[in-house]
């Protein structure tokens, strides 16, 4: 059962990454997993801008945060495009390919819905686990 859910659109440009982080931090003030949630949303927002049509002029992306009793669901809906999100080993030259691996390591589950018209990349945090590890 969902306790609450908030969503907000952001312009698909770099300053929105910080704004999206602040949005999540404000919503999750006092929650155990706030740092992890900020990091995940920051990676997903960066990807939406860099790798999807959300980064084109006039593009935008939607950040959603859904709270359950001991779970947080985070999602970033982008405007799609030809490439698909995939977590892979970082390139040998050390450039890129770490964001989704980080998301996978912080979350208990993550995935992608959608197609070239728009994709939601989502991740789930176990807040009971996060609370216990502090
Ligand atoms: N929202 C997205 N839409 C389309 N493709 C995506 C999206 N997010 C990620 N990808 C694809 O998945 C790859 C892996 O993403 P990841 O975030 O792990 O690495 P990166 O963005 O290339 O580099 P880094 O995050 O380390 O700076 C990207 O290079 C891109 O091809
Ligand atoms: Mg990335």
Coordinates of N, CA and C and ligand atoms in Angstrom, one line a residue:
X1 N 0.8 -1.2 0.0 CA 0.0 0.0 0.0 C 0.9 1.3 0.0
X2 N 0.5 2.2 -0.9 CA 1.3 3.4 -1.0 C 0.9 4.4 0.2
X3 N 1.8 5.0 0.8 CA 1.5 5.9 1.9 C 1.3 7.3 1.2
X4 N 2.3 7.7 0.4 CA 2.1 8.9 -0.4 C 3.0 8.9 -1.6
X5 N 2.6 9.8 -2.6 CA 3.4 9.8 -3.8 C 3.4 11.3 -4.3
X6 N 4.6 11.8 -4.7 CA 4.7 13.1 -5.2 C 5.5 13.0 -6.5
X7 N 5.1 13.8 -7.5 CA 5.8 13.9 -8.8 C 6.0 15.4 -9.1
X8 N 7.1 15.6 -9.8 CA 7.3 17.0 -10.3 C 8.1 17.0 -11.6
X9 N 7.7 17.8 -12.6 CA 8.5 18.0 -13.8 C 9.6 18.9 -13.6
X10 N 10.7 18.6 -14.3 CA 11.9 19.5 -14.4 C 12.3 19.7 -15.8
X11 N 12.9 20.9 -16.1 CA 13.4 21.2 -17.4 C 14.6 20.3 -17.6
X12 N 14.8 19.8 -18.9 CA 15.9 18.9 -19.2 C 17.2 19.6 -19.4
X13 N 17.7 20.3 -18.4 CA 19.0 21.0 -18.5 C 19.7 20.8 -17.1
X14 N 21.0 21.0 -17.1 CA 21.9 20.7 -16.0 C 21.4 21.2 -14.6
X15 N 20.9 22.5 -14.5 CA 20.5 23.0 -13.2 C 19.4 22.1 -12.6
X16 N 18.7 21.4 -13.4 CA 17.6 20.6 -12.9 C 18.1 19.4 -12.0
X17 N 19.3 19.1 -12.2 CA 19.8 17.9 -11.4 C 19.9 18.3 -9.9
X18 N 20.4 19.5 -9.7 CA 20.4 20.0 -8.3 C 19.0 20.2 -7.8
X19 N 18.1 20.7 -8.6 CA 16.7 21.0 -8.2 C 16.0 19.7 -7.9
X20 N 16.3 18.6 -8.7 CA 15.7 17.3 -8.4 C 16.2 16.8 -7.1
X21 N 17.4 16.9 -6.9 CA 18.0 16.5 -5.6 C 17.3 17.2 -4.4
X22 N 17.2 18.5 -4.5 CA 16.5 19.3 -3.5 C 15.1 18.8 -3.3
X23 N 14.4 18.6 -4.4 CA 13.0 18.1 -4.3 C 12.9 16.8 -3.5
X24 N 13.8 15.9 -3.8 CA 13.8 14.6 -3.0 C 14.2 14.8 -1.6
X25 N 15.2 15.7 -1.3 CA 15.7 15.9 0.0 C 14.5 16.5 0.9
X26 N 13.8 17.4 0.3 CA 12.7 18.1 1.0 C 11.6 17.1 1.3
X27 N 11.3 16.3 0.3 CA 10.2 15.3 0.6 C 10.6 14.3 1.6
X28 N 11.9 13.9 1.7 CA 12.3 12.8 2.5 C 13.0 13.3 3.8
X29 N 12.8 14.5 4.1 CA 13.5 15.0 5.4 C 13.1 14.1 6.5
X30 N 14.1 13.6 7.2 CA 13.9 12.7 8.4 C 13.8 11.2 8.0
X31 N 13.8 10.9 6.7 CA 13.8 9.4 6.3 C 15.3 8.9 6.4
X32 N 15.4 7.6 6.7 CA 16.8 7.1 6.8 C 17.5 7.0 5.5
X33 N 16.8 6.9 4.4 CA 17.5 6.7 3.1 C 17.6 8.0 2.3
X34 N 17.6 9.1 2.9 CA 17.5 10.3 2.1 C 18.8 10.5 1.2
X35 N 19.9 10.2 1.7 CA 21.2 10.4 1.0 C 21.2 9.5 -0.3
X36 N 20.8 8.3 -0.1 CA 20.8 7.3 -1.2 C 19.8 7.7 -2.2
X37 N 18.6 8.2 -1.7 CA 17.6 8.6 -2.7 C 18.0 9.8 -3.5
X38 N 18.7 10.7 -2.9 CA 19.2 11.9 -3.6 C 20.2 11.5 -4.7
X39 N 21.1 10.5 -4.3 CA 22.1 10.1 -5.2 C 21.5 9.4 -6.4
X40 N 20.5 8.5 -6.2 CA 19.8 7.8 -7.2 C 19.1 8.7 -8.2
X41 N 18.4 9.7 -7.6 CA 17.6 10.6 -8.5 C 18.6 11.5 -9.3
X42 N 19.7 11.8 -8.7 CA 20.7 12.6 -9.4 C 21.3 11.9 -10.6
X43 N 21.6 10.6 -10.4 CA 22.1 9.8 -11.5 C 21.0 9.6 -12.6
X44 N 19.8 9.3 -12.2 CA 18.7 9.1 -13.2 C 18.4 10.4 -13.9
X45 N 18.4 11.5 -13.2 CA 18.1 12.8 -13.9 C 19.2 13.1 -14.8
X46 N 20.5 12.9 -14.4 CA 21.6 13.2 -15.3 C 21.5 12.3 -16.6
X47 N 21.1 11.1 -16.4 CA 20.9 10.2 -17.6 C 19.8 10.7 -18.5
X48 N 18.7 11.1 -17.9 CA 17.6 11.6 -18.7 C 18.0 12.7 -19.6
X49 N 18.8 13.6 -19.0 CA 19.3 14.8 -19.8 C 20.3 14.4 -20.8
X50 N 21.3 13.5 -20.4 CA 22.4 13.2 -21.3 C 22.0 12.2 -22.4
X51 N 21.1 11.2 -22.1 CA 20.9 10.1 -23.0 C 19.5 10.0 -23.6
X52 N 18.6 10.9 -23.2 CA 17.3 10.8 -23.8 C 16.9 12.1 -24.4
X53 N 15.7 12.1 -25.0 CA 15.2 13.3 -25.7 C 14.8 14.4 -24.7
X54 N 14.8 14.1 -23.4 CA 14.6 15.1 -22.4 C 15.6 16.2 -22.4
X55 N 16.8 15.8 -22.9 CA 17.9 16.8 -22.9 C 17.9 17.8 -24.1
X56 N 16.9 17.5 -25.0 CA 16.8 18.5 -26.1 C 16.1 19.8 -25.7
X57 N 16.3 20.8 -26.5 CA 15.7 22.1 -26.2 C 14.2 21.9 -25.9
X58 N 13.7 22.4 -24.8 CA 12.3 22.3 -24.4 C 11.9 21.0 -23.8
X59 N 12.9 20.1 -23.7 CA 12.7 18.8 -23.1 C 12.5 18.8 -21.5
X60 N 11.9 17.8 -21.0 CA 11.7 17.8 -19.5 C 11.7 16.3 -19.1
X61 N 11.8 16.2 -17.8 CA 11.6 14.8 -17.2 C 10.8 14.9 -15.9
X62 N 10.2 13.8 -15.5 CA 9.4 13.8 -14.3 C 10.0 12.9 -13.2
X63 N 10.2 13.5 -12.1 CA 10.7 12.7 -10.9 C 9.5 12.4 -10.0
X64 N 9.4 11.1 -9.7 CA 8.4 10.6 -8.7 C 9.0 9.9 -7.5
X65 N 8.4 10.2 -6.4 CA 8.8 9.5 -5.2 C 7.6 9.0 -4.5
X66 N 7.6 7.7 -4.3 CA 6.5 7.0 -3.7 C 6.9 6.3 -2.4
X67 N 6.3 6.6 -1.3 CA 6.7 6.0 0.0 C 5.7 4.9 0.4
X68 N 6.3 3.8 0.8 CA 5.5 2.7 1.4 C 6.1 2.6 2.9
X69 N 5.5 1.6 3.6 CA 5.9 1.5 5.0 C 7.4 1.4 5.2
X70 N 8.1 0.5 4.5 CA 9.5 0.4 4.6 C 10.2 0.4 3.3
X71 N 9.6 1.0 2.3 CA 10.2 1.0 0.9 C 10.0 2.4 0.4
X72 N 11.0 2.8 -0.4 CA 10.8 4.0 -1.2 C 11.0 3.7 -2.7
X73 N 10.0 4.1 -3.5 CA 10.1 3.9 -4.9 C 10.4 5.2 -5.6
X74 N 11.5 5.2 -6.4 CA 11.9 6.5 -7.0 C 11.9 6.2 -8.5
X75 N 11.4 7.2 -9.3 CA 11.3 7.0 -10.7 C 11.6 8.3 -11.5
X76 N 12.3 8.2 -12.6 CA 12.5 9.3 -13.5 C 12.0 8.9 -14.9
X77 N 10.9 9.7 -15.3 CA 10.3 9.4 -16.6 C 11.0 10.4 -17.6
X78 N 11.5 9.9 -18.7 CA 12.2 10.8 -19.6 C 11.3 10.8 -20.9
X79 N 11.9 11.5 -22.0 CA 11.1 11.6 -23.2 C 11.6 10.6 -24.3
X80 N 12.3 9.6 -23.9 CA 12.7 8.5 -24.8 C 13.8 8.8 -25.7
X81 N 13.8 8.1 -26.8 CA 14.9 8.2 -27.8 C 15.5 6.8 -28.2
X82 N 16.4 6.8 -29.0 CA 16.9 5.5 -29.6 C 17.6 4.6 -28.6
X83 N 18.4 5.2 -27.6 CA 19.2 4.3 -26.8 C 18.4 3.9 -25.5
X84 N 18.8 2.8 -25.0 CA 18.1 2.2 -23.8 C 19.1 2.2 -22.6
X85 N 18.5 2.4 -21.4 CA 19.4 2.3 -20.2 C 19.9 0.9 -20.0
X86 N 21.2 0.8 -19.8 CA 21.7 -0.6 -19.4 C 22.9 -0.4 -18.5
X87 N 22.9 -1.1 -17.5 CA 24.0 -1.1 -16.5 C 25.1 -2.0 -17.1
X88 N 26.3 -1.4 -17.3 CA 27.4 -2.2 -17.8 C 28.6 -1.9 -17.1
X89 N 29.6 -2.7 -17.3 CA 30.9 -2.4 -16.7 C 31.5 -1.1 -17.3
X90 N 32.1 -0.3 -16.4 CA 32.6 1.0 -16.9 C 33.6 0.8 -18.0
X91 N 33.7 1.8 -18.9 CA 34.6 1.7 -20.1 C 36.0 1.6 -19.6
X92 N 36.9 1.0 -20.4 CA 38.3 0.8 -20.0 C 39.0 2.1 -19.8
X93 N 38.6 3.1 -20.5 CA 39.2 4.4 -20.3 C 38.7 5.2 -19.1
X94 N 37.8 4.5 -18.4 CA 37.4 5.1 -17.1 C 36.3 6.1 -17.3
X95 N 35.9 6.4 -18.5 CA 34.8 7.4 -18.7 C 33.4 6.8 -18.8
X96 N 32.6 7.1 -17.8 CA 31.2 6.8 -17.9 C 30.9 5.3 -17.5
X97 N 29.6 5.0 -17.5 CA 29.1 3.7 -17.3 C 29.0 3.2 -15.8
X98 N 29.1 4.2 -14.9 CA 29.0 3.9 -13.5 C 27.7 4.2 -12.9
X99 N 26.9 5.1 -13.5 CA 25.7 5.6 -12.9 C 24.7 4.5 -12.5
X100 N 24.4 3.7 -13.5 CA 23.3 2.7 -13.3 C 23.9 1.6 -12.4
X101 N 25.2 1.3 -12.4 CA 25.8 0.3 -11.5 C 25.6 0.8 -10.1
X102 N 25.8 2.1 -9.9 CA 25.7 2.7 -8.6 C 24.2 2.6 -8.1
X103 N 23.3 2.9 -9.0 CA 21.8 2.8 -8.7 C 21.5 1.3 -8.3
X104 N 22.1 0.4 -9.1 CA 21.8 -1.0 -8.8 C 22.4 -1.4 -7.4
X105 N 23.6 -0.9 -7.1 CA 24.2 -1.3 -5.8 C 23.5 -0.6 -4.6
X106 N 22.9 0.5 -4.8 CA 22.2 1.2 -3.6 C 20.8 0.7 -3.4
X107 N 20.2 0.1 -4.4 CA 18.8 -0.3 -4.4 C 18.6 -1.8 -4.2
X108 N 17.4 -2.2 -3.8 CA 17.1 -3.6 -3.7 C 16.5 -4.1 -5.0
X109 N 16.1 -3.2 -5.9 CA 15.6 -3.5 -7.2 C 15.6 -2.3 -8.1
X110 N 15.7 -2.5 -9.3 CA 15.6 -1.3 -10.2 C 15.2 -1.9 -11.6
X111 N 14.8 -1.0 -12.5 CA 14.4 -1.4 -13.8 C 14.0 -0.3 -14.7
X112 N 13.5 -0.7 -15.9 CA 13.1 0.3 -16.9 C 11.8 -0.1 -17.5
X113 N 10.9 0.9 -17.6 CA 9.6 0.7 -18.3 C 9.6 1.6 -19.5
X114 N 8.9 1.2 -20.6 CA 8.7 2.1 -21.7 C 9.5 1.8 -22.9
X115 N 9.5 2.8 -23.8 CA 10.1 2.6 -25.1 C 10.7 3.9 -25.6
X116 N 10.9 4.0 -26.9 CA 11.6 5.2 -27.5 C 10.7 6.5 -27.3
X117 N 9.5 6.3 -27.0 CA 8.6 7.5 -26.7 C 8.7 8.0 -25.3
X118 N 9.3 7.3 -24.4 CA 9.4 7.7 -23.0 C 9.7 6.5 -22.2
X119 N 10.7 6.7 -21.3 CA 11.1 5.6 -20.4 C 11.1 6.0 -19.0
X120 N 10.7 5.1 -18.1 CA 10.8 5.4 -16.6 C 11.9 4.5 -16.1
X121 N 13.0 5.0 -15.6 CA 14.0 4.3 -14.9 C 13.7 4.4 -13.4
X122 N 13.5 3.3 -12.7 CA 13.0 3.3 -11.4 C 14.0 2.4 -10.5
X123 N 13.9 2.8 -9.2 CA 14.7 2.0 -8.2 C 13.9 2.0 -6.9
X124 N 14.1 0.9 -6.1 CA 13.5 0.8 -4.8 C 14.5 0.7 -3.7
X125 N 14.3 1.5 -2.7 CA 15.2 1.5 -1.5 C 14.4 0.8 -0.4
X126 N 15.1 0.0 0.4 CA 14.6 -0.6 1.6 C 15.0 0.3 2.7
X127 N 14.0 1.0 3.2 CA 14.4 2.0 4.3 C 14.6 1.4 5.6
X128 N 14.0 0.2 5.8 CA 14.3 -0.5 7.1 C 15.8 -0.9 7.1
X129 N 16.3 -1.4 6.0 CA 17.7 -1.8 5.9 C 18.6 -0.6 6.0
X130 N 18.2 0.5 5.4 CA 19.1 1.7 5.5 C 19.2 2.2 6.9
X131 N 18.0 2.1 7.6 CA 17.9 2.6 9.0 C 18.8 1.8 9.9
X132 N 18.8 0.4 9.6 CA 19.5 -0.5 10.5 C 21.0 -0.4 10.3
X133 N 21.4 0.1 9.1 CA 22.9 0.1 8.9 C 23.5 1.4 9.4
X134 N 22.7 2.3 10.0 CA 23.3 3.6 10.5 C 23.6 3.5 11.9
Ligands
LIG1 N1 17.4 7.5 -19.5 C1 18.2 6.9 -20.5 N2 17.8 6.8 -21.8 C2 18.5 6.2 -22.7 N3 19.7 5.6 -22.5 C3 20.1 5.6 -21.2 C4 19.4 6.2 -20.1 N4 20.1 6.1 -19.0 C5 21.2 5.4 -19.3 N5 21.2 5.1 -20.7 C6 22.3 4.3 -21.4 O1 22.8 3.4 -20.4 C7 24.3 3.6 -20.4 C8 24.7 3.4 -19.0 O2 24.3 4.5 -18.1 P1 25.2 4.9 -16.9 O3 24.4 6.0 -16.1 O4 25.5 3.7 -16.1 O5 26.5 5.5 -17.5 P2 26.8 6.9 -18.2 O6 25.7 7.8 -18.0 O7 27.2 6.6 -19.6 O8 28.1 7.4 -17.4 P3 28.1 7.9 -15.9 O9 26.8 7.8 -15.3 O10 29.1 7.0 -15.2 O11 28.6 9.3 -16.0 C9 24.4 5.0 -20.9 O12 25.7 5.2 -21.5 C10 23.4 5.1 -22.0 O13 23.8 4.6 -23.2
LIG2 MG1 24.9 8.1 -16.1

